[in-house]
């Protein structure tokens, strides 16, 4: 496997960076393998079925035969160093795909010719456009039986715009491709090459008035002279090139390598990413300069934590030069770390390099301070520089987890923290109200792969269950309660008597405890014990086992015994008096109501709104989202949205996403309250 040193040193202008994104089964991994093979980076093509490809080296990926992680590779062609990132296509793993866009100049959206334009292709195209990346469409599997490539090109232009024009065209029924940028002669499966050539040249020259005049006067312009306007057209999204390939037969692969080397932008030509210097509203927009002699700015776009190798950070160098022994700061850290080894990755293989310059993707290992989205720099004055944040989908698909062996809670948190450090779309939290540890992801598959990794890589077993709903209890009317606690054993006994009143408080107020005892019927030193007994009920519930909220408790009378009264007696009397009062105060169970915002295709709007209404939800409004999507806003009980992503996937072919935010608590319907309280009553009788 050639290393960068063997291939020779390159300049910044000789570097290309490309992220292969798009739907699952489009052939991104096979395309990366074909590019590596054709350029000589590998001696033989690996197989997805056998798990021998460069990018799908993870044991889970080999078993699933799908990419689950972003994998970084590099190769050389025509004097150009090409960095490739192969990304997962499933929507549940977009937390691996999106950060790859932060590391490249060009997003290559790969489309399966047999499947057409799938939702993930539309989604990744929109993300790439929002980050102002150059975009390239690669149509793969052009030799699949029954495909209509001309119709597919029309569909691409209808979906993404007329600026999507082919750089080459399929010929011989998809057995080869012909260039139509430099070449204007000949025929293709689409007809004349000349018409495609003219469409391309006209699209490119439109960005430069001088070339427009030349084109109008001369009838054509030498494509070799169009490099600058071509790069401008790519930067502005005025041109989105389309290339055709078959990774199975190799058709179009060599031509794609030429396109990457000759036509795609180098780090000085793409739109620079937006860095911010400072925090909050005072942050100032700035751009890194792709100058190897400047001070270092590099961005950590991926972190891996291997149980044996330790933590490794994958970097995109935006400015300056990183070498072995460089001293780098992580964000606003006051102490730099020394780069012990600098690598370029070839899938699982680490190729040690002497330096990395702007445009290079490299890695440093065994630096605990590294974290996703960190900016590395070598100047203390740059400690407030950070990349403009990506907007990730919010993980809302929850699963409660607990270690199979008692006492392993701390180890579980340590391992889960490492796994979550690798994926910005995973989240873990301990919910005090239900005493559960819940991990949140983007869907059922996302969490299933997380648990598989926990078990197979880290050898740690957990029990799982759906998260409990954080119900509450409250009262709707004032009431009084009384209890005398009297217990006599052989020696000193226990005695305490409590009279109290309870009143409902406005929703969200919480709890109030008032001491209105007069005449010392309950000595002052025992009042805290009464409150302790009351608070026990607040925590454990009175009718269904959920915390009691929004209630005022007034202790106004009682009795004590000079010898037998003890704190435990008044705590017990307070607790049972409070329980007695609650049962007379028309208690109810409250459920959390959440604000839900759903983004989905226009075509699914009717199904979604109808389904939300069936789940006791209310639609409060809708508005247009990105092209072809609607945003639906509403409210619904949290209990009705358990596992909602799976249902939303079914209604939207996997295109829908939603976010939740707690709004308020409301009383559950009588039937639900009966269901929740009956089980608790049985438990209490036992």
XYZ file of C-alpha atoms in Angstrom:
686
model
C 0.000 0.000 0.000
C 1.763 3.191 -1.121
C 2.332 5.771 1.557
C 2.346 9.545 1.084
C 6.130 9.562 1.415
C 6.514 6.996 -1.369
C 4.217 9.027 -3.584
C 6.309 12.120 -2.923
C 5.559 15.441 -1.313
C 2.654 17.454 -2.683
C 1.620 21.078 -2.605
C -1.690 22.370 -1.269
C -2.892 22.821 -4.844
C -2.280 19.092 -5.455
C -4.758 17.931 -2.783
C -8.395 16.944 -3.313
C -10.845 15.971 -0.562
C -14.044 14.109 -1.259
C -16.820 12.698 0.951
C -18.916 9.920 -0.567
C -22.422 10.425 0.817
C -25.906 9.243 -0.046
C -28.303 6.373 0.609
C -27.434 2.868 1.746
C -26.775 0.351 -1.050
C -25.858 3.107 -3.524
C -22.384 1.574 -3.759
C -20.265 4.150 -1.913
C -17.974 1.556 -0.348
C -17.567 -0.310 -3.645
C -16.844 2.992 -5.385
C -14.135 3.869 -2.870
C -12.650 0.398 -3.400
C -12.718 0.846 -7.179
C -11.004 4.243 -6.975
C -8.274 2.853 -4.707
C -7.754 -0.102 -7.040
C -7.657 1.939 -10.251
C -5.200 4.437 -8.763
C -2.910 1.684 -7.489
C -3.427 2.235 -3.763
C -4.485 -1.417 -3.376
C -3.525 -4.474 -5.394
C -6.910 -6.195 -5.468
C -10.485 -5.148 -4.846
C -12.058 -6.260 -1.603
C -15.546 -7.694 -1.266
C -18.479 -6.476 0.814
C -19.731 -10.030 1.181
C -16.396 -11.279 2.475
C -15.806 -8.171 4.593
C -12.482 -7.365 2.923
C -13.009 -3.791 1.728
C -10.671 -1.070 2.959
C -13.387 1.080 4.502
C -15.722 -1.514 6.102
C -13.173 -2.999 8.503
C -15.253 -2.889 11.685
C -16.487 -6.383 12.752
C -20.071 -5.125 12.958
C -19.821 -3.651 9.457
C -18.549 -6.958 8.135
C -21.469 -8.771 9.733
C -24.052 -6.247 8.552
C -22.403 -5.739 5.118
C -23.163 -2.032 5.487
C -21.075 0.950 6.536
C -21.746 2.052 10.102
C -18.855 4.516 10.478
C -17.136 7.126 8.370
C -13.883 5.656 7.045
C -10.954 7.709 5.742
C -8.703 6.653 2.854
C -6.186 8.283 0.546
C -4.678 7.632 -2.843
C -2.738 9.389 -5.612
C -3.595 10.022 -9.239
C -1.921 12.220 -11.830
C 0.276 13.888 -9.245
C -2.691 14.599 -6.969
C -3.268 13.347 -3.433
C -6.914 12.377 -3.035
C -8.479 12.001 0.403
C -11.728 9.983 0.422
C -14.272 9.560 3.210
C -16.750 6.708 2.838
C -19.855 7.397 4.939
C -22.855 5.317 6.091
C -26.067 5.696 4.126
C -28.663 4.766 6.754
C -30.476 7.724 8.292
C -29.766 6.397 11.799
C -26.025 6.945 11.236
C -26.133 10.503 9.947
C -24.049 11.449 13.001
C -21.161 9.754 11.152
C -21.986 11.221 7.728
C -22.476 14.898 8.531
C -19.097 15.521 10.218
C -17.400 14.197 7.071
C -18.733 17.255 5.249
C -16.658 19.445 7.581
C -13.447 17.833 6.321
C -13.807 18.150 2.541
C -14.165 20.617 -0.311
C -16.511 18.365 -2.311
C -19.549 16.316 -1.331
C -20.079 13.484 -3.815
C -23.683 12.335 -3.649
C -23.782 8.734 -4.894
C -27.029 7.595 -6.520
C -27.980 4.007 -7.315
C -29.116 4.030 -10.946
C -31.473 1.122 -10.279
C -33.114 2.733 -7.220
C -33.293 6.341 -8.427
C -33.217 9.382 -6.175
C -33.682 8.222 -2.585
C -34.445 10.393 0.475
C -30.893 10.257 1.848
C -29.542 11.674 -1.415
C -31.896 14.644 -1.128
C -31.007 15.115 2.508
C -27.244 15.036 2.009
C -27.471 17.351 -0.984
C -29.292 19.877 1.214
C -26.725 19.548 4.000
C -23.851 20.011 1.542
C -25.519 23.077 0.061
C -26.051 24.575 3.521
C -22.300 24.231 4.196
C -21.503 25.781 0.772
C -19.588 22.735 -0.419
C -18.915 21.963 -4.046
C -21.250 19.157 -5.041
C -20.795 16.269 -7.439
C -23.395 13.647 -8.331
C -22.097 10.171 -9.106
C -24.577 7.789 -10.719
C -23.440 4.250 -9.901
C -24.560 0.861 -11.259
C -25.149 2.256 -14.762
C -25.032 -1.270 -16.204
C -27.832 -2.609 -13.985
C -30.571 -4.360 -15.986
C -33.477 -2.207 -17.088
C -32.157 1.194 -15.969
C -33.197 4.282 -17.936
C -30.266 6.628 -17.405
C -31.648 9.416 -19.565
C -34.839 9.451 -17.525
C -32.793 9.381 -14.313
C -30.786 12.422 -15.442
C -34.081 14.219 -16.050
C -35.235 13.234 -12.564
C -31.956 14.534 -11.096
C -32.439 17.883 -12.824
C -36.075 18.062 -11.727
C -35.097 17.359 -8.111
C -31.821 19.262 -7.732
C -31.986 21.848 -10.533
C -31.024 22.388 -14.155
C -27.484 23.149 -12.996
C -26.952 19.367 -12.734
C -25.145 18.631 -16.008
C -23.170 15.539 -17.056
C -19.389 15.724 -17.347
C -19.479 12.377 -19.098
C -22.162 10.234 -20.661
C -22.763 6.470 -20.657
C -22.153 4.630 -23.911
C -22.451 1.071 -25.117
C -25.438 0.429 -22.813
C -23.463 1.477 -19.769
C -20.317 -0.484 -20.582
C -18.206 2.688 -20.882
C -18.462 6.457 -20.582
C -17.437 9.294 -22.905
C -16.191 12.690 -21.773
C -18.336 15.649 -22.784
C -16.400 18.502 -21.146
C -13.135 18.381 -23.085
C -14.649 16.391 -25.950
C -17.385 17.627 -28.320
C -17.294 14.842 -30.892
C -19.057 11.505 -31.052
C -22.171 9.876 -29.668
C -23.399 8.328 -26.442
C -26.376 6.387 -25.174
C -28.012 9.810 -24.745
C -27.316 10.919 -28.324
C -24.907 13.620 -29.447
C -21.959 14.457 -27.227
C -21.814 17.938 -28.761
C -25.100 19.089 -27.192
C -23.982 17.985 -23.725
C -20.606 19.707 -24.267
C -22.271 22.967 -25.279
C -24.630 22.870 -22.291
C -21.648 22.460 -19.956
C -19.566 25.214 -21.508
C -22.503 27.622 -21.584
C -23.216 26.926 -17.903
C -19.599 27.549 -16.931
C -18.991 30.712 -18.965
C -22.112 32.342 -17.535
C -20.143 33.225 -14.367
C -17.550 35.237 -16.333
C -18.664 37.999 -18.710
C -15.394 37.906 -20.664
C -15.854 34.254 -21.513
C -19.498 34.861 -22.432
C -18.373 37.375 -25.072
C -15.749 34.976 -26.422
C -18.261 32.155 -26.555
C -20.811 34.280 -28.413
C -18.195 35.495 -30.880
C -16.275 32.256 -31.472
C -18.995 29.662 -30.923
C -16.913 27.714 -28.391
C -14.182 28.120 -25.777
C -11.288 25.764 -25.188
C -12.251 23.888 -21.962
C -8.592 23.951 -20.890
C -9.010 27.717 -20.392
C -12.100 27.351 -18.217
C -10.484 26.233 -14.969
C -11.095 29.476 -13.045
C -14.739 29.962 -14.131
C -15.382 26.248 -13.610
C -14.187 26.464 -10.004
C -16.302 29.581 -9.497
C -19.361 27.813 -10.922
C -18.747 24.878 -8.569
C -18.282 27.166 -5.535
C -21.472 29.077 -6.287
C -23.523 25.951 -6.994
C -24.044 27.242 -10.535
C -22.833 23.864 -11.767
C -23.351 20.458 -10.121
C -21.512 17.956 -12.307
C -22.911 14.480 -12.913
C -20.624 11.499 -13.570
C -21.601 7.945 -14.502
C -19.816 4.822 -13.216
C -20.194 1.117 -12.677
C -18.109 -0.188 -9.816
C -18.963 -3.733 -10.884
C -17.431 -3.458 -14.365
C -15.134 -0.512 -13.693
C -16.782 1.634 -16.358
C -16.213 5.317 -15.680
C -13.869 4.792 -12.696
C -10.707 5.977 -14.489
C -12.651 8.920 -15.892
C -13.899 9.791 -12.399
C -10.325 9.846 -11.115
C -9.467 12.290 -13.903
C -12.446 14.467 -12.975
C -11.342 14.530 -9.333
C -7.747 15.416 -10.197
C -8.397 17.896 -13.021
C -11.716 19.569 -12.244
C -12.588 19.364 -8.543
C -11.346 22.125 -6.221
C -8.154 22.078 -4.231
C -8.142 23.637 -0.724
C -7.417 27.101 -2.150
C -10.401 26.938 -4.533
C -13.313 25.632 -2.467
C -15.460 27.759 -0.189
C -13.583 27.998 3.125
C -15.503 26.767 6.183
C -16.928 29.336 8.584
C -14.838 29.645 11.733
C -15.961 31.841 14.612
C -13.552 33.687 16.889
C -15.176 34.245 20.256
C -18.364 33.089 21.902
C -22.031 34.015 21.634
C -23.229 37.146 19.832
C -19.766 38.713 20.032
C -18.192 35.935 17.915
C -16.525 37.204 14.739
C -16.701 35.262 11.474
C -13.295 34.319 10.087
C -11.820 31.994 7.494
C -8.669 29.921 7.710
C -6.017 30.568 5.083
C -4.763 27.389 3.353
C -1.178 28.528 3.841
C 1.325 25.906 5.058
C 3.532 28.612 6.580
C 0.793 30.147 8.746
C -0.015 29.129 12.318
C -1.949 25.885 12.661
C -5.747 25.560 12.622
C -7.100 22.007 12.407
C -10.534 20.599 13.158
C -11.328 17.236 14.787
C -14.146 15.827 12.662
C -14.140 12.313 14.119
C -13.020 10.579 17.308
C -12.564 6.855 17.813
C -11.970 5.162 21.154
C -10.502 1.699 20.800
C -10.306 -0.510 23.918
C -6.718 -1.431 22.985
C -5.334 1.543 21.004
C -7.025 4.289 23.023
C -8.449 7.578 21.753
C -7.643 8.769 18.242
C -8.692 12.056 16.673
C -9.124 12.471 12.902
C -8.216 15.984 11.779
C -8.687 18.188 8.759
C -5.818 20.659 8.540
C -7.186 24.033 7.414
C -4.140 26.214 7.989
C -0.453 25.752 8.779
C 1.601 22.555 8.888
C 1.477 19.797 11.508
C 4.581 17.677 11.939
C 5.721 14.981 14.307
C 6.714 16.711 17.564
C 4.415 19.720 16.922
C 3.016 21.284 20.090
C -0.733 21.809 19.734
C -3.425 23.207 21.995
C -6.937 21.707 22.147
C -9.404 24.602 22.146
C -8.883 26.831 25.153
C -6.622 24.358 26.983
C -3.690 26.083 28.645
C -1.276 23.175 28.217
C -0.277 21.908 24.756
C 0.255 18.270 23.830
C 3.103 16.947 21.717
C 2.281 15.103 18.490
C 4.058 11.809 19.023
C 2.989 10.214 15.753
C 1.112 11.607 12.761
C -0.881 9.244 10.572
C -2.877 9.172 7.390
C -5.485 6.449 7.478
C -6.149 3.759 4.922
C -9.213 2.251 6.520
C -7.932 0.383 9.568
C -4.265 0.866 8.590
C -2.259 3.786 9.977
C 0.326 5.160 7.558
C 2.831 7.308 9.441
C 3.663 10.606 7.709
C 6.156 13.368 8.388
C 3.787 16.287 7.943
C 0.259 17.329 7.083
C -0.557 20.554 5.227
C -3.834 22.416 4.529
C -6.273 20.017 2.911
C -4.782 16.895 4.448
C -6.803 14.505 6.592
C -4.615 12.993 9.289
C -4.857 11.456 12.743
C -3.177 11.695 16.121
C -3.542 9.029 18.790
C -3.425 8.662 22.560
C -4.382 12.249 23.364
C -7.115 12.121 26.013
C -7.986 15.811 25.662
C -9.171 15.383 22.075
C -12.903 15.493 21.466
C -15.251 15.790 18.527
C -15.446 19.307 17.025
C -12.303 20.502 18.825
C -10.063 23.007 17.062
C -6.330 22.358 17.367
C -3.914 25.270 17.101
C -0.349 26.178 17.958
C -0.940 29.778 19.044
C -2.422 30.572 22.496
C -4.193 33.596 20.948
C -6.394 31.209 18.911
C -8.006 29.536 21.927
C -11.490 30.943 21.204
C -11.677 29.841 17.579
C -14.246 27.168 16.743
C -16.044 25.929 13.666
C -19.615 27.063 13.061
C -21.738 24.322 14.612
C -23.412 21.654 12.510
C -27.129 21.150 13.045
C -27.462 17.490 13.950
C -30.807 15.707 14.297
C -31.827 15.578 17.950
C -31.650 12.037 19.368
C -35.080 11.296 20.883
C -35.384 7.508 20.523
C -34.702 6.375 24.091
C -33.839 3.081 25.730
C -33.357 2.474 29.450
C -30.228 0.451 30.208
C -28.811 -1.146 33.336
C -25.791 -3.412 33.849
C -26.579 -7.108 34.155
C -24.267 -7.338 37.163
C -24.946 -5.171 40.172
C -22.095 -2.851 41.007
C -21.082 -2.315 37.362
C -22.856 1.034 37.032
C -19.647 3.072 37.038
C -18.012 0.875 34.410
C -21.135 1.079 32.263
C -20.997 4.879 32.339
C -17.295 4.868 31.456
C -17.779 2.605 28.429
C -20.917 4.396 27.265
C -19.120 7.742 27.511
C -16.436 6.429 25.159
C -19.008 5.192 22.642
C -20.953 8.438 22.770
C -17.743 10.421 22.225
C -17.594 8.763 18.787
C -21.099 9.783 17.695
C -22.590 13.278 18.158
C -26.080 11.832 17.645
C -25.952 9.686 20.776
C -26.786 10.974 24.236
C -26.984 9.434 27.711
C -28.547 10.794 30.873
C -29.732 9.672 34.279
C -33.372 10.600 34.884
C -33.750 11.163 38.607
C -37.553 11.097 38.566
C -37.630 7.526 37.246
C -34.150 6.515 38.513
C -33.196 5.254 35.062
C -30.171 5.605 32.820
C -31.441 6.303 29.317
C -29.443 6.329 26.104
C -30.936 8.317 23.232
C -30.267 7.737 19.542
C -31.803 8.444 16.141
C -33.706 5.203 15.834
C -34.024 1.540 16.694
C -31.159 0.459 14.408
C -28.887 3.152 15.833
C -29.378 1.903 19.379
C -29.205 -1.747 18.397
C -25.762 -1.223 16.856
C -24.688 0.669 19.977
C -25.674 -2.277 22.164
C -23.963 -4.722 19.804
C -20.766 -2.684 20.030
C -21.083 -2.546 23.810
C -21.370 -6.331 23.935
C -18.987 -7.428 21.167
C -16.215 -4.838 21.400
C -16.279 -3.940 25.089
C -17.592 -7.299 26.390
C -20.197 -5.602 28.567
C -23.770 -6.846 28.963
C -26.755 -4.652 29.814
C -30.464 -5.148 30.364
C -32.751 -2.887 28.362
C -36.368 -1.788 28.483
C -38.459 1.110 27.208
C -38.020 4.206 29.391
C -40.625 4.816 32.061
C -42.882 7.786 31.526
C -42.290 10.438 34.191
C -45.872 10.636 35.455
C -46.760 12.806 38.446
C -49.548 12.813 41.034
C -51.419 15.796 42.419
C -54.709 16.745 44.074
C -57.666 18.749 42.802
C -59.466 19.670 46.059
C -58.571 20.603 49.660
C -58.815 17.915 52.292
C -57.766 17.049 55.835
C -55.844 14.117 57.192
C -55.200 12.706 60.657
C -53.201 9.843 62.025
C -52.232 8.696 65.500
C -49.165 6.507 65.611
C -48.971 4.477 68.796
C -46.704 1.532 69.265
C -45.995 -0.171 72.571
C -43.292 -2.789 73.006
C -41.631 -4.098 76.137
C -39.803 -0.849 76.914
C -40.340 2.715 75.756
C -43.038 3.035 73.109
C -43.670 5.328 70.139
C -46.341 7.996 70.058
C -47.145 10.819 67.688
C -50.392 12.304 66.428
C -50.721 14.700 63.474
C -53.591 16.745 62.028
C -52.945 18.433 58.681
C -54.686 20.124 55.759
C -53.713 19.936 52.115
C -54.566 22.291 49.243
C -53.878 22.123 45.514
C -51.382 24.642 44.127
C -51.150 25.998 40.559
C -49.495 23.625 38.093
C -45.736 23.862 38.268
C -45.597 25.493 41.720
C -44.126 22.467 43.470
C -44.560 21.910 47.210
C -45.124 24.074 50.267
C -44.996 22.979 53.913
C -46.401 25.234 56.620
C -46.244 24.840 60.416
C -49.341 26.365 62.050
C -49.267 24.349 65.267
C -50.255 26.419 68.297
C -49.811 25.748 71.997
C -46.964 23.283 71.522
C -49.244 20.323 70.831
C -46.429 19.132 68.578
C -43.103 20.296 70.010
C -40.966 22.254 67.557
C -38.237 19.637 67.461
C -40.687 17.135 65.926
C -41.995 19.365 63.089
C -39.039 18.458 60.788
C -39.893 14.792 61.393
C -43.488 15.440 60.269
C -42.172 17.157 57.138
C -39.844 14.214 56.523
C -42.799 11.822 56.575
C -44.714 14.059 54.172
C -41.752 14.236 51.807
C -41.529 10.444 51.755
C -44.986 10.427 50.179
C -43.965 13.207 47.786
C -41.173 11.002 46.501
C -42.931 7.644 46.365
C -46.499 8.640 45.481
C -49.892 7.987 47.013
C -52.113 6.430 44.367
C -49.895 5.175 41.534
C -46.300 5.309 42.766
C -45.290 8.590 41.093
C -43.976 11.791 42.735
C -46.627 14.119 44.199
C -46.423 17.747 43.048
C -48.212 21.079 43.364
C -49.584 20.681 46.878
C -49.496 22.742 50.071
C -49.403 20.889 53.402
C -50.407 22.724 56.577
C -49.782 20.992 59.914
C -52.111 22.633 62.437
C -52.530 20.295 65.424
C -51.400 17.083 67.076
C -50.458 15.408 70.307
C -47.271 14.190 71.866
C -46.168 12.116 74.840
C -43.439 13.302 77.152
C -41.718 9.912 77.164
C -42.822 7.962 74.072
C -42.765 10.703 71.408
C -39.867 10.291 69.023
C -38.949 11.567 65.575
C -39.787 8.227 63.966
C -43.262 8.346 65.475
C -44.027 11.803 64.070
C -42.489 10.912 60.674
C -44.812 7.915 60.486
C -47.823 9.934 61.672
C -47.059 12.713 59.159
C -46.712 10.257 56.294
C -49.951 8.408 57.026
C -51.907 11.611 57.725
C -50.746 12.950 54.351
C -51.783 9.712 52.597
C -55.205 9.857 54.237
C -55.676 13.481 53.154
C -54.642 12.798 49.541
C -57.236 10.058 49.185
C -59.936 12.577 50.126
C -58.578 15.345 47.854
C -59.660 13.875 44.503
C -56.132 12.857 43.444
C -55.219 12.564 39.797
C -52.270 11.337 37.764
C -50.527 13.877 35.515
C -48.710 12.994 32.306
C -46.009 14.966 30.485
C -47.205 16.786 27.376
C -44.472 17.538 24.845
C -44.123 19.983 22.005
C -43.317 17.953 18.914
C -41.880 19.253 15.656
C -41.877 16.851 12.719
C -40.027 17.411 9.452
C -41.223 15.142 6.667
C -41.983 15.068 2.925
C -45.042 17.001 1.732
C -46.674 13.777 0.599
C -46.758 12.356 4.132
C -48.390 15.357 5.793
C -51.912 13.913 5.836
C -50.787 10.592 7.305
C -48.730 12.305 9.997
C -51.398 14.766 11.125
C -54.014 11.998 11.213
C -51.708 9.731 13.187
C -50.856 12.520 15.631
C -54.562 13.162 16.267
C -55.092 9.456 16.901
C -52.395 9.654 19.569
C -54.311 12.320 21.522
C -52.149 14.963 19.883
C -53.046 18.385 18.518
C -51.478 19.994 15.423
C -50.794 23.660 16.145
C -49.304 24.710 12.823
C -47.389 23.813 9.678
C -44.899 25.612 7.469
C -42.628 24.862 4.539
C -39.244 23.343 5.276
C -36.485 22.534 2.796
C -37.471 21.731 -0.765
C -40.242 19.147 -0.786
C -40.668 19.018 2.996
C -43.110 20.346 5.562
C -42.601 21.110 9.237
C -45.527 20.068 11.444
C -45.793 21.496 14.957
C -48.055 20.180 17.651
C -48.420 18.716 21.117
C -48.986 15.184 22.311
C -48.662 13.062 25.457
C -45.167 11.689 25.861
C -46.568 8.213 26.482
C -48.088 8.168 22.985
C -44.752 8.919 21.313
C -42.690 6.046 22.713
C -40.852 4.524 19.762
C -42.372 7.123 17.443
C -39.364 7.206 15.096
C -40.119 3.675 13.931
C -43.704 4.652 13.137
C -42.579 7.867 11.451
C -40.135 5.911 9.310
C -43.000 3.727 8.090
C -45.090 6.771 7.112
C -42.229 8.637 5.419
C -40.018 5.895 3.954
C -37.374 6.817 6.486
C -37.331 10.531 5.617
C -39.119 11.899 8.683
C -37.429 13.335 11.771
C -38.853 14.863 14.910
C -37.816 16.682 18.058
C -39.476 16.765 21.473
C -39.483 19.344 24.225
C -41.414 19.165 27.487
C -44.316 21.624 27.498
C -46.348 20.963 30.651
C -48.247 18.329 32.622
C -51.935 17.477 32.190
C -54.293 15.016 33.824
C -54.424 11.634 32.145
C -57.774 10.363 30.828
C -59.826 8.399 33.404
C -59.180 5.068 31.670
C -55.428 5.630 31.782
C -55.599 6.680 35.443
C -57.522 3.526 36.300
C -54.865 1.439 34.576
C -52.008 3.211 36.382
C -53.552 3.181 39.861
C -54.965 -0.336 39.901
C -51.567 -1.995 39.749
C -50.231 0.201 42.518
C -53.171 -0.613 44.793
C -52.534 -4.331 44.374
C -48.885 -3.784 45.258
C -49.874 -1.747 48.341
C -52.222 -4.456 49.580
C -49.440 -6.975 49.325
